[in-house]
Structures are given as structure tokens and as C-alpha cells.
XYZ file of C-alpha atoms in Angstrom:
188
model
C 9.384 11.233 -23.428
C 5.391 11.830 -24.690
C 4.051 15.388 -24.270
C 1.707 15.030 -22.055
C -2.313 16.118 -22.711
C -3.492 19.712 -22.288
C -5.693 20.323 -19.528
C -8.057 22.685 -20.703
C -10.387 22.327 -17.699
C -10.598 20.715 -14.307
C -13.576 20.007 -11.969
C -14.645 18.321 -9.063
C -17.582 16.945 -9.218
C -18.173 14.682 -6.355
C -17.008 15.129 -2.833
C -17.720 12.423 -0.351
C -15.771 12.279 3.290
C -12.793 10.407 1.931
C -12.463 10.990 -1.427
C -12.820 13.425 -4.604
C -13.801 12.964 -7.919
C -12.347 15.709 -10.335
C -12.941 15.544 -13.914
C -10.418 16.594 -16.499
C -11.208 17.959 -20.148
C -7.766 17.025 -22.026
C -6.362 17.419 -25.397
C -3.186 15.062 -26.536
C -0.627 16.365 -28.676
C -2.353 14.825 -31.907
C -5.625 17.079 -31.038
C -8.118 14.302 -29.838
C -10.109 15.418 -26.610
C -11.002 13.480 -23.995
C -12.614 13.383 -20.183
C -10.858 11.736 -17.986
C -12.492 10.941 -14.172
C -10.117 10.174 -11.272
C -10.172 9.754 -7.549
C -8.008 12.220 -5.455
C -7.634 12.249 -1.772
C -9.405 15.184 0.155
C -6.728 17.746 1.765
C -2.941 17.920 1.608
C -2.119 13.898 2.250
C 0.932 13.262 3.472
C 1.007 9.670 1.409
C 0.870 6.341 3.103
C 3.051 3.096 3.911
C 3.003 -0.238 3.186
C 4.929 -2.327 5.660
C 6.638 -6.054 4.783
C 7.642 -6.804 8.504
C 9.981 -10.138 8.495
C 9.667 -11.998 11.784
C 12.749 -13.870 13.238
C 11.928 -17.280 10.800
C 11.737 -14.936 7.838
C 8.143 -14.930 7.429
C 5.957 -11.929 6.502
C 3.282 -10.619 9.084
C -0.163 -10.300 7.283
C -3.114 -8.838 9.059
C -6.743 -9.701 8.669
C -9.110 -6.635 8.701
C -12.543 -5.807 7.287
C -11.858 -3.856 3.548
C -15.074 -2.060 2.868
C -14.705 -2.132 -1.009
C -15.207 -6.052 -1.087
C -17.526 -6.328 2.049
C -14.850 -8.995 3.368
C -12.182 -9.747 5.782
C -9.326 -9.564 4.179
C -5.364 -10.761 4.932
C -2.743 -7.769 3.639
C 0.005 -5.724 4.683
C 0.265 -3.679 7.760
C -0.230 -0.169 6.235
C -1.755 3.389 6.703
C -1.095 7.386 6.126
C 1.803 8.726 7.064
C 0.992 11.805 9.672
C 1.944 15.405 9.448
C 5.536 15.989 10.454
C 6.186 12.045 10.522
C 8.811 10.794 7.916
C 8.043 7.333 5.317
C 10.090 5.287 7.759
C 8.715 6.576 11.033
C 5.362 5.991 9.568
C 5.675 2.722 9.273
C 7.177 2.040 12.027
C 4.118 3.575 13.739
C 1.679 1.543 11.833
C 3.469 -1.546 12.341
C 3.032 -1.196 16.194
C -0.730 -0.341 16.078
C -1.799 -2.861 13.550
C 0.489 -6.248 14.030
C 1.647 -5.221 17.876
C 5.241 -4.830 16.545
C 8.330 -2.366 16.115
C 11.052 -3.009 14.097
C 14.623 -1.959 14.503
C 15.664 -1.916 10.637
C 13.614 -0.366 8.389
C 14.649 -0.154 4.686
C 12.578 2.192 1.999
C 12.052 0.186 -1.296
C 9.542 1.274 -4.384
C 6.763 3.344 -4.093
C 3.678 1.598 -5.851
C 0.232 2.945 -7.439
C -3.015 0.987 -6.920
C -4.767 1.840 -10.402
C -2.997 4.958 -12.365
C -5.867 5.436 -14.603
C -7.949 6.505 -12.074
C -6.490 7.103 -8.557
C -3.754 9.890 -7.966
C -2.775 7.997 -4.663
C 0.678 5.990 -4.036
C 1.964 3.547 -1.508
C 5.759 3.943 -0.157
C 6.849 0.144 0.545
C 9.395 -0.242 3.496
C 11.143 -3.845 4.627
C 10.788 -3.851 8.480
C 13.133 -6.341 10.286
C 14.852 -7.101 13.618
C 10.995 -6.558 15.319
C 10.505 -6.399 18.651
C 6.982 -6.563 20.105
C 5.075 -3.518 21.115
C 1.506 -2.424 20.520
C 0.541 1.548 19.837
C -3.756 1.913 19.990
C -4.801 2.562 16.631
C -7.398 4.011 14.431
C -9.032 0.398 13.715
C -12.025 -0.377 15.141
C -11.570 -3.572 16.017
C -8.080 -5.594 16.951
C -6.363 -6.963 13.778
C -5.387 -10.622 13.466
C -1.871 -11.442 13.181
C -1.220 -14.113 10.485
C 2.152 -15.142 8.552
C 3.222 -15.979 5.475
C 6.518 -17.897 4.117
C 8.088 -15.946 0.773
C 8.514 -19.434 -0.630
C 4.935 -20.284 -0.057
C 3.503 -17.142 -2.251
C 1.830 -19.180 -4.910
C -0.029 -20.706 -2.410
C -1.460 -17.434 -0.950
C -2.797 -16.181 -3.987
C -4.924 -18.849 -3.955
C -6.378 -17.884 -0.640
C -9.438 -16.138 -1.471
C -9.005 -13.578 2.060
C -5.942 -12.195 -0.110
C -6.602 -10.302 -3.281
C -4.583 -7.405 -2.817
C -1.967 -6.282 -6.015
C -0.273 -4.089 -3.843
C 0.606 -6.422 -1.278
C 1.515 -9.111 -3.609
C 3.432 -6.793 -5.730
C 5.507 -5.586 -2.040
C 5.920 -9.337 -1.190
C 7.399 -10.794 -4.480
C 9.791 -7.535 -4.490
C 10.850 -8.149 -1.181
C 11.349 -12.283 -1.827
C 13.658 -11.259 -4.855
C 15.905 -8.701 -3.483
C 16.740 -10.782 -0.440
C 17.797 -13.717 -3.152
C 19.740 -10.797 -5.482
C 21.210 -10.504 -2.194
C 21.614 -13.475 -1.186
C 19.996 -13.244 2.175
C 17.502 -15.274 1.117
C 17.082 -18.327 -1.025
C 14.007 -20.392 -2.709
């Protein structure tokens, strides 16, 4: 494995009510120096879930909210922080009730994904929900979340829906589709 860079200093040097932006001063084991910028979350963080719920027909639940970053409504996962004292699958469970109005009775930890390493610290802890049961939790959204579906077969076709442009959420769904076929729960 690489050695990794020397930090020879560390700054933050932007705060905003979400997010920080800490600067790094790094040397790599060959003696270049470089800065390096990335986003860390403010306080502790707990982490966060991503949820692929699989109704009774074995489609995915999607949810259409407004996403800030692209000034659009967008279809993605269920998904959310994990709370203090909570565990990854409780979590989900959690956000699966207050965002698509549904529990689920199996809940299976997967892979835990990054969004961009280069310049966000933050991961995502993917969990298969199935066996759901309907039952709504209020939220932190501010307005109620559309409940859409999508068949794992049919994933070529959602990329080409321009609501969807998440990586994460594509990344969770074709990871999901091929362990049910290595398993042969599910087939193409």
C-alpha cells in the first residue's frame, strides 16, 4: 500500500451552516507539495443511509424531492443521517417511513459508497429494505415526497430520465439488481 502524504498543515477556511471547507498543505512521499480543498460535515456526524426498498413486484421505490445543488426536482433513493444513538439499519428504517410512507421488515447492510473522494470526506451506508409494510413517520422535508417506482430490468431506461442524475443511487441500484441475480433471487 502507498504512504500516504504528510500533512504539514490543516485549516478551515470557510464555515457555512452545513458544511466546512478545510484546506490541507501536503507533502507525498516523493517530496512534491500540494493544497488540497475538501468539504467536511460540521460536528460529529453520525453518517447517513441510502435505502433500496423492494416493493412486493420487486420494484425499487424512488422519491421525487427538490435537490438544491441542481435547482430541480429530482427522483433518488430514500435516504438521510443516521441520528445519535440510532444504528445503520434502524436509520434506514426510519427514513424509509418518513420519506416513501414505508417500513420494512428485512433490512440487509450492503457497501458503503462515497459521492466524490477528492473532495468530500462524507459516505453513504447502502441497505436493501424488503418485506415493507406501509407506515408514515413526519419528517424533516418540507414538503411531502412523491412516491415513484422503478423495475431493476428497466435501469437503462432511467438514466435517461433527466429527474435522475444521481451516481449514488444508480451505483446502489445496479448493486442491488446483481446480487439478487448472483443469488438467484432475481433474474434479467
Amino acid at each position: 500500500m502507498r504512504q500516504k502524504p504528510t500533512v504539514l498543515a490543516r485549516e478551515i477556511v470557510a464555515t457555512s451552516r452545513l458544511f466546512r471547507v478545510e484546506e490541507l498543505q501536503l507533502r507525498f512521499s516523493n517530496g512534491v507539495e500540494r493544497t488540497y480543498e475538501r468539504l467536511v460535515g460540521k460536528g460529529t456526524g453520525y453518517g447517513a443511509v441510502m435505502i433500496v426498498a423492494l416493493d412486493a413486484d420487486g420494484q425499487a421505490l424512488l422519491i421525487e424531492e427538490y435537490c438544491g445543488g441542481t435547482d430541480t426536482y429530482e427522483l433518488s433513493l430514500p435516504k438521510g443521517l443516521i441520528e445519535p444513538g440510532e444504528n445503520v439499519l434502524d436509520a434506514a428504517n426510519r427514513e424509509l417511513k418518513e420519506e416513501a410512507g414505508f417500513g420494512a421488515h428485512q433490512l440487509e447492510l450492503l457497501a458503503e459508497l462515497s459521492l466524490s473522494p477528492g473532495y468530500m470526506s462524507q459516505k453513504i451506508q447502502v441497505v436493501l429494505a424488503r418485506d415493507l409494510y406501509p407506515e408514515r413517520l413526519p419528517g424533516d422535508e418540507p414538503e411531502p415526497m412523491r412516491v415513484d417506482r422503478v423495475d431493476l430490468r428497466e435501469l437503462s431506461n432511467l438514466i435517461q430520465n433527466p429527474q435522475f442524475s444521481e451516481g449514488r443511487a444508480l451505483a446502489a441500484l445496479y448493486l442491488v439488481r446483481d446480487l439478487l441475480t448472483q443469488r438467484g433471487e432475481f433474474s434479467l
